[in-house]
Tab-separated table of C-alpha atoms in Angstrom:
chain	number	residue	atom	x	y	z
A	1110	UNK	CA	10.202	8.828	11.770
A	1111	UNK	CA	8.496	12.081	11.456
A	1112	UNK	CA	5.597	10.581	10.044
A	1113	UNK	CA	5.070	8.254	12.535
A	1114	UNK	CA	5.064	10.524	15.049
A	1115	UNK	CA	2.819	12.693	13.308
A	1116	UNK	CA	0.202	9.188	12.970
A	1117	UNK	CA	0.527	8.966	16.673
A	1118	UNK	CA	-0.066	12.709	17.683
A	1119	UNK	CA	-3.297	11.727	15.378
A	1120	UNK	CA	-3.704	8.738	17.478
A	1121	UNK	CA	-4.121	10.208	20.826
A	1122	UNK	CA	-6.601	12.129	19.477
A	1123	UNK	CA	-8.854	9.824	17.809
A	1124	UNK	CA	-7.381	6.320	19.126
A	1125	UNK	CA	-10.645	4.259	18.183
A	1126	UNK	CA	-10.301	5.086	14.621
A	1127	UNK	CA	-6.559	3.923	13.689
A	1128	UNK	CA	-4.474	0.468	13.582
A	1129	UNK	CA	-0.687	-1.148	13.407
A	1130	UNK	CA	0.264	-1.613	10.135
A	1131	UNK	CA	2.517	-4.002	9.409
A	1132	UNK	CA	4.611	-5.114	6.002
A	1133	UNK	CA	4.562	-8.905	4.936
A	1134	UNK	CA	7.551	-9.740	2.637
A	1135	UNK	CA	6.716	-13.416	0.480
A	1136	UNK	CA	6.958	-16.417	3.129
A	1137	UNK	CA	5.391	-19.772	3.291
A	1138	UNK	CA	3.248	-21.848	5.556
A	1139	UNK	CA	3.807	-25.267	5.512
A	1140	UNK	CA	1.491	-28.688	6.479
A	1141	UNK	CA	3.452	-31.365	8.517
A	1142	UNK	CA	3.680	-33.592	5.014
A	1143	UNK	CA	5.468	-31.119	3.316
A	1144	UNK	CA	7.776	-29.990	6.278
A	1145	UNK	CA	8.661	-33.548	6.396
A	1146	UNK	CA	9.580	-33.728	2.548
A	1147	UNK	CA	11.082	-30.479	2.867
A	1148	UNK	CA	13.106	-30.814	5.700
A	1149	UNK	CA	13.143	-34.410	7.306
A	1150	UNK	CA	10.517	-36.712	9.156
A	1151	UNK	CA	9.226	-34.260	12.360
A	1152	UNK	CA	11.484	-31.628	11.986
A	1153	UNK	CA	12.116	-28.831	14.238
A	1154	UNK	CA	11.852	-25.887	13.186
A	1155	UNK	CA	13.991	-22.311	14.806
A	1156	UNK	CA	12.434	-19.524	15.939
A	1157	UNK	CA	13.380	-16.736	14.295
A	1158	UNK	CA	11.687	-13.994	15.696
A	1159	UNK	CA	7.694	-13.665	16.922
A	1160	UNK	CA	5.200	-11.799	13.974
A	1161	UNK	CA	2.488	-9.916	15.419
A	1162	UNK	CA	-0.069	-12.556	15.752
A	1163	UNK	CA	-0.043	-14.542	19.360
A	1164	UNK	CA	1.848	-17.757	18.832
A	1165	UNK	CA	3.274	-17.223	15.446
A	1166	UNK	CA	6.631	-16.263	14.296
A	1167	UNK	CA	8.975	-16.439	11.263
A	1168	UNK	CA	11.347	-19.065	11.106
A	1169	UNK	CA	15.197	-19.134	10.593
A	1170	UNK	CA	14.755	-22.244	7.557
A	1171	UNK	CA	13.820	-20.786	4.478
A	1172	UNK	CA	13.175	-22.628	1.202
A	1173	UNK	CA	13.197	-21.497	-2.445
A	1174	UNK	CA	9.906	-21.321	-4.996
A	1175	UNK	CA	10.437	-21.863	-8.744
A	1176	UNK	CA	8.075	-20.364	-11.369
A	1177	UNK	CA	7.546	-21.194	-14.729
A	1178	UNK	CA	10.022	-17.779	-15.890
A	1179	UNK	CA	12.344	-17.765	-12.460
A	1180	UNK	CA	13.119	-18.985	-8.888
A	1181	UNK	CA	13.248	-17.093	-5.706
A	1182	UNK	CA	15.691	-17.925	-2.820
A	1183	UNK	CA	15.513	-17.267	0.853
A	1184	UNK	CA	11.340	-17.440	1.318
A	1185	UNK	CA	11.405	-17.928	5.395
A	1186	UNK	CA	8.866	-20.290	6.973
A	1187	UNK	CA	6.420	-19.190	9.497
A	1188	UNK	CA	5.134	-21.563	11.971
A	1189	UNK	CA	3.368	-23.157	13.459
A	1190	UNK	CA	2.380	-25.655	10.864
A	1191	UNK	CA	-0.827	-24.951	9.343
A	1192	UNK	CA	-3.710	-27.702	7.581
A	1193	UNK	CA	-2.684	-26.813	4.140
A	1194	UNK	CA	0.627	-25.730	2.557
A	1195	UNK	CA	-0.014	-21.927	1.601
A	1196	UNK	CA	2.913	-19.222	-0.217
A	1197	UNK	CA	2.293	-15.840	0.125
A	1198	UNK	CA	3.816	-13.699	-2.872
A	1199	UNK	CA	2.988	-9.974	-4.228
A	1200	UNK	CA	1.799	-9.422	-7.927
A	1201	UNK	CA	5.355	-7.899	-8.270
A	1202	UNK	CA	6.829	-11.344	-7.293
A	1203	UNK	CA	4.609	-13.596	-9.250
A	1204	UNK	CA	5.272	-11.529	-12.509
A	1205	UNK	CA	8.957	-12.399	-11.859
A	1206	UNK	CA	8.177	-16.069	-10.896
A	1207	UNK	CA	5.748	-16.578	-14.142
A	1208	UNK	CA	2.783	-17.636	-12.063
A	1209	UNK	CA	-0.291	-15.934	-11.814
A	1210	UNK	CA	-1.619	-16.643	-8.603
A	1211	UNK	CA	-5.585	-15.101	-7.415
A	1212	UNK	CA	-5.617	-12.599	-4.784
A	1213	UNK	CA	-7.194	-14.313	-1.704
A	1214	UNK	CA	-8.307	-14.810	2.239
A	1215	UNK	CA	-5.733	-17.064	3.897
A	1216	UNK	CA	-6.805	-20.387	3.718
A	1217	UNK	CA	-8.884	-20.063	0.507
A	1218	UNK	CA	-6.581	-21.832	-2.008
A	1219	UNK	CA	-8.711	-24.123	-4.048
A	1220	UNK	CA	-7.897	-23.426	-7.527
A	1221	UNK	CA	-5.077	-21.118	-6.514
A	1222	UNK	CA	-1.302	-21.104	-8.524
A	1223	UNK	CA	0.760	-24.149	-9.212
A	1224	UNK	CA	4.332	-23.800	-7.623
A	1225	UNK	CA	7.280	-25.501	-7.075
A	1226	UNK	CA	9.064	-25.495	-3.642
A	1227	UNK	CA	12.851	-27.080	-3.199
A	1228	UNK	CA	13.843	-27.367	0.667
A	1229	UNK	CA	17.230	-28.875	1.953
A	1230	UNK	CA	16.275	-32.557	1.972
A	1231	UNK	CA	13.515	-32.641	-0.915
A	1232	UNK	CA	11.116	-30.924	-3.466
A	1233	UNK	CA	7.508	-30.265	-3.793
A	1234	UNK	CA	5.382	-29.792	-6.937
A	1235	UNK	CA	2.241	-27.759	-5.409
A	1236	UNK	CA	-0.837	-28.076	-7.961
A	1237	UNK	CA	-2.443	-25.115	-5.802
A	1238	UNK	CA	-1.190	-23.396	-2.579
A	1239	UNK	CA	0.311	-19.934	-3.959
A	1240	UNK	CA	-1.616	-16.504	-3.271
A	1241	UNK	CA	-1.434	-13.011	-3.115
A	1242	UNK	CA	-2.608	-12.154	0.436
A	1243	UNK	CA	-5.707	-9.486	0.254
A	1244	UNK	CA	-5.258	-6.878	2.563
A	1245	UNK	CA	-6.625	-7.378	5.883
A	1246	UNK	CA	-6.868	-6.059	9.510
A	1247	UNK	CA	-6.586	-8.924	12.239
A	1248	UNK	CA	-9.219	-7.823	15.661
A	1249	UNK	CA	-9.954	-9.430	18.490
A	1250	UNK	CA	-13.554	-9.415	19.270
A	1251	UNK	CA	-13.007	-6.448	21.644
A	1252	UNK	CA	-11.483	-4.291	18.881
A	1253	UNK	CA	-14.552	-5.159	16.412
A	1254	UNK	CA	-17.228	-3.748	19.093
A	1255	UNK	CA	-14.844	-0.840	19.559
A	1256	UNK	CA	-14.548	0.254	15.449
A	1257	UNK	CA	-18.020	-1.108	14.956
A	1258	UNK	CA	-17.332	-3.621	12.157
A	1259	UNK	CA	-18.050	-7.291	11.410
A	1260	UNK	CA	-15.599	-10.519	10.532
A	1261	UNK	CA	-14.829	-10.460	6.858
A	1262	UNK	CA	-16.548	-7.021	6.450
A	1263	UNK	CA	-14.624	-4.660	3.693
A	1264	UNK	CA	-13.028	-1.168	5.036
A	1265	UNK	CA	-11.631	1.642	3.542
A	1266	UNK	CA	-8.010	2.492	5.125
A	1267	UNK	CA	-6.721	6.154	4.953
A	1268	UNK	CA	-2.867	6.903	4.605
A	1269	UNK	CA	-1.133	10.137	5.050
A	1270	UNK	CA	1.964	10.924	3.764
A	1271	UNK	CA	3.525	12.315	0.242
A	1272	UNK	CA	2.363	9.111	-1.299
A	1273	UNK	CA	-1.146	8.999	0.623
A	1274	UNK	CA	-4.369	7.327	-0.330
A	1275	UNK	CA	-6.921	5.308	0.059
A	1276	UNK	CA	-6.770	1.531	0.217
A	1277	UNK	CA	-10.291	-0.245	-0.420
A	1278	UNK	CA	-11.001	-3.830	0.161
A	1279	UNK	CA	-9.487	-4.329	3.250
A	1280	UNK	CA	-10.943	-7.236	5.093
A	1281	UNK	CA	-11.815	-7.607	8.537
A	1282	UNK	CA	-10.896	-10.712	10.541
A	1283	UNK	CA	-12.294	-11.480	13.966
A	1284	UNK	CA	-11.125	-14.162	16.010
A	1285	UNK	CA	-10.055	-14.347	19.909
A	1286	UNK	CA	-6.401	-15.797	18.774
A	1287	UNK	CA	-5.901	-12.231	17.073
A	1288	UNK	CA	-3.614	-9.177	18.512
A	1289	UNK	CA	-5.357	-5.739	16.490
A	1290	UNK	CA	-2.745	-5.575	13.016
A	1291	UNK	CA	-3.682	-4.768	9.908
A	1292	UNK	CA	-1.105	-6.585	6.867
A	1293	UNK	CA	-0.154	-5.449	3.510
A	1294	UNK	CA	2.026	-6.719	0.966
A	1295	UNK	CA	5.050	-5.105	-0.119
A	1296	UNK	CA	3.635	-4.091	-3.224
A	1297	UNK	CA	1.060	-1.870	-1.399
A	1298	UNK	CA	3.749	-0.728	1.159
A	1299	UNK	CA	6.061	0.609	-1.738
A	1300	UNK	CA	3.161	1.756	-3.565
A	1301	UNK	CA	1.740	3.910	-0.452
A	1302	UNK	CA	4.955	4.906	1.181
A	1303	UNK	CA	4.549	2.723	4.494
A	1304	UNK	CA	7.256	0.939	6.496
A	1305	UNK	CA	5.643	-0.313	8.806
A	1306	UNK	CA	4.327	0.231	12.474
A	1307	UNK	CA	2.910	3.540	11.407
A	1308	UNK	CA	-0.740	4.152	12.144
A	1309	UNK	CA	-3.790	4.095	9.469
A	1310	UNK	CA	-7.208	5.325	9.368
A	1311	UNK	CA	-9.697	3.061	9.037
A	1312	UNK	CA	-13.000	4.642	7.636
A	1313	UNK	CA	-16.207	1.892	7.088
């Protein structure tokens, strides 16, 4: 707690400079074909609670993943349903899975891990589909003009603390369906001290 406080007396002081941070544990996205295999022909699915992005939220189904060396239970959905079945894990998780899945922009999964998916009514044997999420900071057009940076640009992001650094390769995304939220993986949470909703510097 103290060290969010001490990100938001920094905050006041140089607001246009700093962003949410937020934690994404492994989830899943799923395309209406595979929600249907997974769970039953137009299935609805139960909020679970809303994620920082406008119209998106984590659901209460969950399914498991199964790697060539282990499985992993309990992976929620998030909705709504996307074009393209995509599973977000960390490098941490893959090792433990088997799979060794590219680290990549949401969306870009051509040529990305094989994985297997089990849901309550059926199974899917993905041939791509499984990433590691690159680190990223989600702006509406307003925030870009304000920190002067361009969609899909690469940032530095500064963060204090006894296990403070720099993280570099953070991409920008611009779109007007986008509430200002930069996302890391667990892997770089743990490795930089961060549980989320603190504030970070971000440095061009």
């Amino acid at each position: 707690m103290d060290e969010i406080k001490a990100h938001n007396i920094e905050l006041v002081q140089e607001k246009d400079q700093f962003v949410p941070v937020s934690v994404s544990a492994r989830h899943i996205h799923l395309q209406q074909e595979h929600a249907d295999i997974l769970f039953g022909k137009n299935y609805t699915f139960t909020k679970h609670r809303d994620i920082s992005q406008p119209g998106q939220y984590s659901c209460v189904e969950q399914v498991t993943i199964i790697g060539p060396k282990s499985k992993m239970e309990r992976i929620r959905v998030v909705a709504p349903l996307r074009k393209q079945t995509q599973i977000e894990v960390s490098k941490t998780d893959a090792i433990k899975l088997g799979v060794n899945p590219p680290v990549r922009h949401s969306g870009d999964l051509k040529g990305s891990a094989t994985i297997t998916v089990v849901g309550p009514r059926g199974q899917l044997d993905l041939t791509e589909g499984c990433i590691i999420a690159d680190r990223h900071i989600h702006m509406s057009p307003a925030d870009a003009d304000k920190f002067g940076v361009n969609d899909h640009q690469k940032v530095k992001v500064e963060v204090d603390g006894e296990k403070g650094g720099l993280m570099y390769g953070v991409t920008i995304r611009v779109s007007d369906r986008y509430a200002l939220d930069m996302h890391i993986d667990t892997d770089d949470a743990n490795a930089f001290g961060i549980k989320g909703q603190e504030y970070l510097k971000l440095i061009k």
